[in-house]
Amino acid sequence: MRLALAAVLAFFAFPAFAFELSGRFEQGGIALGRAAPGSAVRLDGRAVPVDSMGRFLLGFGQEAAAVAVLEVDGERRELAVAPRDWPVQRIDGLPPAKVTPDPAALVRIKAEAALIAERRAAISPESRFLGGLVAPADGPVSGVFGSRRILNGEPRAPHSGTDIAAPVGAPVRSVGDGVVTLAHPDMVFTGLTVMVDHGLGLQTVYAHLSRAEVSEGQRVAAGQVIGAVGASGRATGPHLHWGASWLDVRLDPETVMAVLAKK
Ligand SMILES: [Zn+2]
């Protein structure tokens, strides 16, 4: 809550600006903003969810341009978004079916992507993340967000989250207060998958689980165990893959944690 108080003080200290911002303005980053209650906020022309206190989040994707345009009740400000270098990860010698899914898998993959998009589109106007975020599992980071993957020489989608090395059965916790928006038993890529909505467009996903201990619609608290580490879906071994998104924009989970961590 210290952050919120600081934002309020800054808001009144600089009446020339109708809003205040803090966070990481870089590719994969996130920022927390505050404007007058009832403000209309847009980022690059797109409507931004705002809570009853005028708080909002801004997310910047891996491919975010160097300048983002923020509008608050028509007041326009250009935000510099710092570029990042993304590592390249080459994996060779994979079975061809792991690189190019067969037609039956493609049908499922398409349906699962649509389901995830639908759940991400349901925006909660409550800022549940304000209680602070905690780590989802104990263990070292074994895979970073944004690495560009080249499988058997063919470029594939960059890594959409953070991998944490942990054994099968280790507890997986919700990083923040929220509501479970997805508890899917078996997705092609991510296996047993749980998604949690933390409000204002921020959702987190937990993949390759061996067990889920929550169901869709259930409220969860920061640090609450929601399942267990596994290797379901297309995992090369047991680990937690966790992701963070703002609306449909994938964010770097480590950056989100750094900005919104429990103080
Ligand atoms: Zn991963």
Short mmCIF file of C-alpha atoms and ligand atoms in Angstrom, two decimals:
data_model
loop_
_atom_site.label_atom_id
_atom_site.label_comp_id
_atom_site.label_asym_id
_atom_site.label_seq_id
_atom_site.Cartn_x
_atom_site.Cartn_y
_atom_site.Cartn_z
CA MET A 1 0.00 0.00 0.00
CA ARG A 2 3.03 2.28 0.32
CA LEU A 3 3.12 2.54 -3.46
CA ALA A 4 -0.53 3.60 -3.59
CA LEU A 5 0.03 6.27 -0.93
CA ALA A 6 3.06 7.61 -2.78
CA ALA A 7 1.01 7.74 -5.96
CA VAL A 8 -1.72 9.72 -4.21
CA LEU A 9 0.80 12.23 -2.80
CA ALA A 10 2.43 12.64 -6.20
CA PHE A 11 -0.97 13.09 -7.76
CA PHE A 12 -1.73 16.07 -5.56
CA ALA A 13 1.83 17.39 -5.64
CA PHE A 14 1.77 17.88 -9.41
CA PRO A 15 -1.65 19.24 -10.27
CA ALA A 16 -0.43 20.10 -13.78
CA PHE A 17 -0.70 16.38 -14.60
CA ALA A 18 -3.99 14.56 -14.39
CA PHE A 19 -2.34 11.24 -13.61
CA GLU A 20 0.68 9.50 -12.02
CA LEU A 21 2.62 6.46 -13.18
CA SER A 22 5.19 4.10 -11.69
CA GLY A 23 6.68 0.82 -12.89
CA ARG A 24 8.96 -0.56 -15.60
CA PHE A 25 8.58 1.10 -18.98
CA GLU A 26 10.31 -1.53 -21.10
CA GLN A 27 9.43 -4.41 -23.40
CA GLY A 28 7.66 -7.08 -21.33
CA GLY A 29 7.14 -4.55 -18.52
CA ILE A 30 4.19 -3.26 -16.52
CA ALA A 31 3.25 0.04 -14.88
CA LEU A 32 0.66 1.09 -12.33
CA GLY A 33 -1.18 4.35 -12.88
CA ARG A 34 -3.62 6.52 -11.07
CA ALA A 35 -5.93 9.20 -12.39
CA ALA A 36 -9.07 10.86 -11.09
CA PRO A 37 -11.89 8.36 -10.46
CA GLY A 38 -14.02 7.96 -13.56
CA SER A 39 -11.21 8.84 -15.96
CA ALA A 40 -11.15 7.35 -19.44
CA VAL A 41 -7.70 5.89 -20.18
CA ARG A 42 -6.34 4.70 -23.52
CA LEU A 43 -2.98 3.20 -24.47
CA ASP A 44 -2.14 3.42 -28.17
CA GLY A 45 -5.82 4.05 -28.79
CA ARG A 46 -6.99 1.03 -26.85
CA ALA A 47 -9.35 1.31 -23.84
CA VAL A 48 -7.58 0.55 -20.53
CA PRO A 49 -9.56 -0.92 -17.59
CA VAL A 50 -9.76 1.52 -14.64
CA ASP A 51 -10.99 0.74 -11.11
CA SER A 52 -13.33 2.86 -8.97
CA MET A 53 -10.36 4.74 -7.48
CA GLY A 54 -8.95 5.69 -10.87
CA ARG A 55 -6.16 3.07 -10.75
CA PHE A 56 -5.07 1.28 -13.90
CA LEU A 57 -2.34 -0.99 -15.27
CA LEU A 58 -0.36 -0.63 -18.49
CA GLY A 59 1.40 -3.59 -20.10
CA PHE A 60 4.13 -3.54 -22.77
CA GLY A 61 4.65 -6.62 -24.93
CA GLN A 62 7.87 -8.15 -26.13
CA GLU A 63 7.47 -6.36 -29.48
CA ALA A 64 6.33 -3.02 -27.95
CA ALA A 65 7.37 0.02 -30.00
CA ALA A 66 9.84 2.57 -28.57
CA VAL A 67 7.01 5.03 -27.84
CA ALA A 68 3.55 4.29 -26.43
CA VAL A 69 0.84 6.95 -26.40
CA LEU A 70 -1.16 7.27 -23.19
CA GLU A 71 -4.33 9.34 -23.10
CA VAL A 72 -6.14 10.19 -19.86
CA ASP A 73 -9.37 12.10 -20.44
CA GLY A 74 -7.87 13.39 -23.67
CA GLU A 75 -4.56 14.52 -22.11
CA ARG A 76 -1.87 12.88 -24.23
CA ARG A 77 1.55 11.75 -23.03
CA GLU A 78 4.22 9.85 -24.92
CA LEU A 79 5.87 7.09 -22.88
CA ALA A 80 9.36 5.88 -23.78
CA VAL A 81 9.43 2.06 -23.76
CA ALA A 82 12.97 0.69 -23.46
CA PRO A 83 13.95 -2.13 -25.82
CA ARG A 84 15.48 -5.33 -24.48
CA ASP A 85 17.79 -7.95 -25.92
CA TRP A 86 16.18 -11.37 -26.12
CA PRO A 87 18.26 -14.53 -25.93
CA VAL A 88 18.07 -17.11 -28.71
CA GLN A 89 17.50 -20.71 -27.65
CA ARG A 90 18.29 -23.46 -30.15
CA ILE A 91 17.07 -26.98 -29.51
CA ASP A 92 17.98 -29.62 -32.06
CA GLY A 93 17.24 -33.32 -32.36
CA LEU A 94 13.61 -33.04 -31.21
CA PRO A 95 11.12 -35.61 -32.54
CA PRO A 96 9.41 -33.94 -35.58
CA ALA A 97 5.94 -34.23 -33.94
CA LYS A 98 7.18 -31.96 -31.11
CA VAL A 99 8.14 -29.28 -33.63
CA THR A 100 5.22 -29.50 -36.07
CA PRO A 101 1.96 -30.68 -34.48
CA ASP A 102 -0.16 -33.20 -36.40
CA PRO A 103 -3.55 -32.07 -37.83
CA ALA A 104 -5.56 -33.43 -34.87
CA ALA A 105 -3.34 -31.57 -32.40
CA LEU A 106 -3.67 -28.38 -34.50
CA VAL A 107 -7.47 -28.49 -34.15
CA ARG A 108 -7.14 -28.77 -30.38
CA ILE A 109 -4.45 -26.07 -30.22
CA LYS A 110 -6.73 -23.63 -32.08
CA ALA A 111 -9.70 -24.34 -29.78
CA GLU A 112 -7.53 -24.01 -26.67
CA ALA A 113 -6.08 -20.68 -27.85
CA ALA A 114 -9.64 -19.39 -28.39
CA LEU A 115 -10.65 -20.53 -24.90
CA ILE A 116 -7.70 -18.74 -23.30
CA ALA A 117 -8.42 -15.58 -25.31
CA GLU A 118 -12.05 -15.69 -24.18
CA ARG A 119 -11.08 -16.01 -20.50
CA ARG A 120 -8.49 -13.21 -20.79
CA ALA A 121 -11.10 -10.93 -22.36
CA ALA A 122 -13.28 -11.04 -19.23
CA ILE A 123 -11.87 -8.04 -17.34
CA SER A 124 -12.45 -7.65 -13.61
CA PRO A 125 -12.53 -3.99 -12.47
CA GLU A 126 -11.21 -4.88 -8.98
CA SER A 127 -7.50 -4.29 -8.24
CA ARG A 128 -6.91 -7.58 -6.44
CA PHE A 129 -3.16 -7.45 -7.15
CA LEU A 130 -2.72 -4.49 -4.77
CA GLY A 131 -2.16 -6.85 -1.81
CA GLY A 132 1.18 -7.70 -3.44
CA LEU A 133 2.53 -10.68 -5.36
CA VAL A 134 4.56 -13.63 -4.03
CA ALA A 135 6.64 -16.30 -5.83
CA PRO A 136 4.57 -19.16 -7.35
CA ALA A 137 7.09 -21.93 -6.58
CA ASP A 138 10.40 -22.53 -4.83
CA GLY A 139 13.30 -23.11 -7.18
CA PRO A 140 15.72 -21.46 -9.60
CA VAL A 141 14.62 -19.85 -12.87
CA SER A 142 15.42 -22.36 -15.63
CA GLY A 143 13.90 -20.49 -18.57
CA VAL A 144 13.41 -16.76 -19.10
CA PHE A 145 10.58 -14.89 -20.79
CA GLY A 146 11.01 -13.88 -24.42
CA SER A 147 13.77 -16.25 -25.51
CA ARG A 148 13.48 -16.81 -29.25
CA ARG A 149 13.19 -20.51 -29.90
CA ILE A 150 14.60 -22.31 -32.89
CA LEU A 151 13.50 -25.94 -32.85
CA ASN A 152 15.30 -28.28 -35.26
CA GLY A 153 16.31 -25.12 -37.16
CA GLU A 154 12.77 -23.74 -37.45
CA PRO A 155 11.82 -20.49 -35.66
CA ARG A 156 8.91 -20.88 -33.24
CA ALA A 157 6.99 -18.53 -30.91
CA PRO A 158 9.17 -16.95 -28.21
CA HIS A 159 8.96 -18.31 -24.68
CA SER A 160 5.81 -16.76 -23.20
CA GLY A 161 6.63 -17.08 -19.50
CA THR A 162 9.17 -17.96 -16.83
CA ASP A 163 10.20 -21.54 -16.01
CA ILE A 164 11.01 -22.52 -12.43
CA ALA A 165 12.83 -25.79 -11.85
CA ALA A 166 11.05 -27.85 -9.18
CA PRO A 167 10.26 -31.53 -8.63
CA VAL A 168 6.93 -33.21 -9.40
CA GLY A 169 4.51 -32.60 -6.53
CA ALA A 170 6.12 -29.37 -5.26
CA PRO A 171 3.46 -26.79 -4.32
CA VAL A 172 2.35 -24.18 -6.86
CA ARG A 173 0.86 -21.01 -5.39
CA SER A 174 -1.22 -18.21 -6.81
CA VAL A 175 1.07 -15.19 -6.99
CA GLY A 176 -1.71 -12.86 -5.91
CA ASP A 177 -5.29 -12.54 -4.72
CA GLY A 178 -7.63 -13.39 -7.56
CA VAL A 179 -10.31 -15.56 -9.09
CA VAL A 180 -9.60 -18.77 -11.03
CA THR A 181 -10.65 -18.19 -14.65
CA LEU A 182 -9.42 -21.50 -16.08
CA ALA A 183 -8.72 -24.96 -14.71
CA HIS A 184 -8.15 -27.17 -17.76
CA PRO A 185 -7.15 -30.82 -17.29
CA ASP A 186 -5.10 -31.28 -20.48
CA MET A 187 -4.05 -28.64 -23.00
CA VAL A 188 -1.76 -29.68 -25.89
CA PHE A 189 1.15 -27.40 -25.01
CA THR A 190 0.59 -26.59 -21.34
CA GLY A 191 -1.05 -29.76 -20.00
CA LEU A 192 -2.95 -29.27 -16.74
CA THR A 193 -3.33 -25.50 -16.70
CA VAL A 194 -4.72 -22.94 -14.22
CA MET A 195 -5.30 -19.24 -14.85
CA VAL A 196 -6.00 -16.59 -12.18
CA ASP A 197 -7.48 -13.12 -12.72
CA HIS A 198 -5.94 -10.43 -10.50
CA GLY A 199 -7.99 -7.54 -11.88
CA LEU A 200 -7.63 -4.65 -14.34
CA GLY A 201 -6.58 -7.07 -17.10
CA LEU A 202 -3.75 -8.77 -15.17
CA GLN A 203 -3.92 -12.58 -15.27
CA THR A 204 -1.38 -15.27 -14.46
CA VAL A 205 -1.14 -18.81 -15.82
CA TYR A 206 0.40 -21.95 -14.28
CA ALA A 207 1.24 -24.80 -16.67
CA HIS A 208 2.42 -28.44 -16.82
CA LEU A 209 0.83 -29.13 -13.41
CA SER A 210 0.44 -32.66 -12.04
CA ARG A 211 -2.52 -31.67 -9.89
CA ALA A 212 -4.94 -28.74 -9.51
CA GLU A 213 -6.51 -27.90 -6.18
CA VAL A 214 -8.87 -25.18 -7.40
CA SER A 215 -11.83 -24.94 -9.73
CA GLU A 216 -13.07 -22.23 -12.08
CA GLY A 217 -14.76 -19.33 -10.34
CA GLN A 218 -12.98 -19.97 -7.03
CA ARG A 219 -11.44 -17.05 -5.15
CA VAL A 220 -7.80 -17.54 -4.14
CA ALA A 221 -5.42 -15.58 -1.95
CA ALA A 222 -1.80 -14.62 -2.62
CA GLY A 223 0.38 -17.61 -1.70
CA GLN A 224 -2.53 -20.07 -1.63
CA VAL A 225 -1.59 -23.50 -3.02
CA ILE A 226 -3.52 -24.03 -6.26
CA GLY A 227 -1.81 -27.21 -7.49
CA ALA A 228 1.44 -29.11 -7.84
CA VAL A 229 4.39 -29.06 -10.23
CA GLY A 230 4.35 -31.68 -13.00
CA ALA A 231 5.42 -32.34 -16.57
CA SER A 232 2.03 -32.50 -18.31
CA GLY A 233 1.58 -31.23 -21.86
CA ARG A 234 4.70 -30.59 -23.93
CA ALA A 235 7.18 -30.31 -21.09
CA THR A 236 10.70 -31.64 -21.45
CA GLY A 237 10.77 -32.42 -17.72
CA PRO A 238 9.13 -31.39 -14.44
CA HIS A 239 8.99 -27.63 -13.93
CA LEU A 240 6.51 -24.81 -13.40
CA HIS A 241 5.91 -22.59 -16.40
CA TRP A 242 4.16 -19.45 -15.26
CA GLY A 243 3.04 -16.54 -17.33
CA ALA A 244 1.56 -13.09 -16.84
CA SER A 245 -0.62 -11.11 -19.21
CA TRP A 246 -2.31 -7.73 -19.39
CA LEU A 247 -5.37 -8.00 -21.62
CA ASP A 248 -3.96 -10.09 -24.49
CA VAL A 249 -0.38 -8.81 -24.03
CA ARG A 250 2.16 -11.30 -22.65
CA LEU A 251 4.41 -9.76 -19.99
CA ASP A 252 7.70 -10.82 -18.42
CA PRO A 253 6.60 -12.51 -15.16
CA GLU A 254 9.86 -11.58 -13.45
CA THR A 255 9.27 -7.89 -14.25
CA VAL A 256 5.65 -8.08 -13.09
CA MET A 257 6.88 -9.62 -9.83
CA ALA A 258 9.49 -6.88 -9.40
CA VAL A 259 6.91 -4.12 -9.86
CA LEU A 260 4.01 -5.60 -7.89
CA ALA A 261 5.78 -7.75 -5.25
CA LYS A 262 4.43 -7.78 -1.69
CA LYS A 263 6.27 -4.99 0.12
ZN ZN B 1 8.06 -22.39 -20.11
#
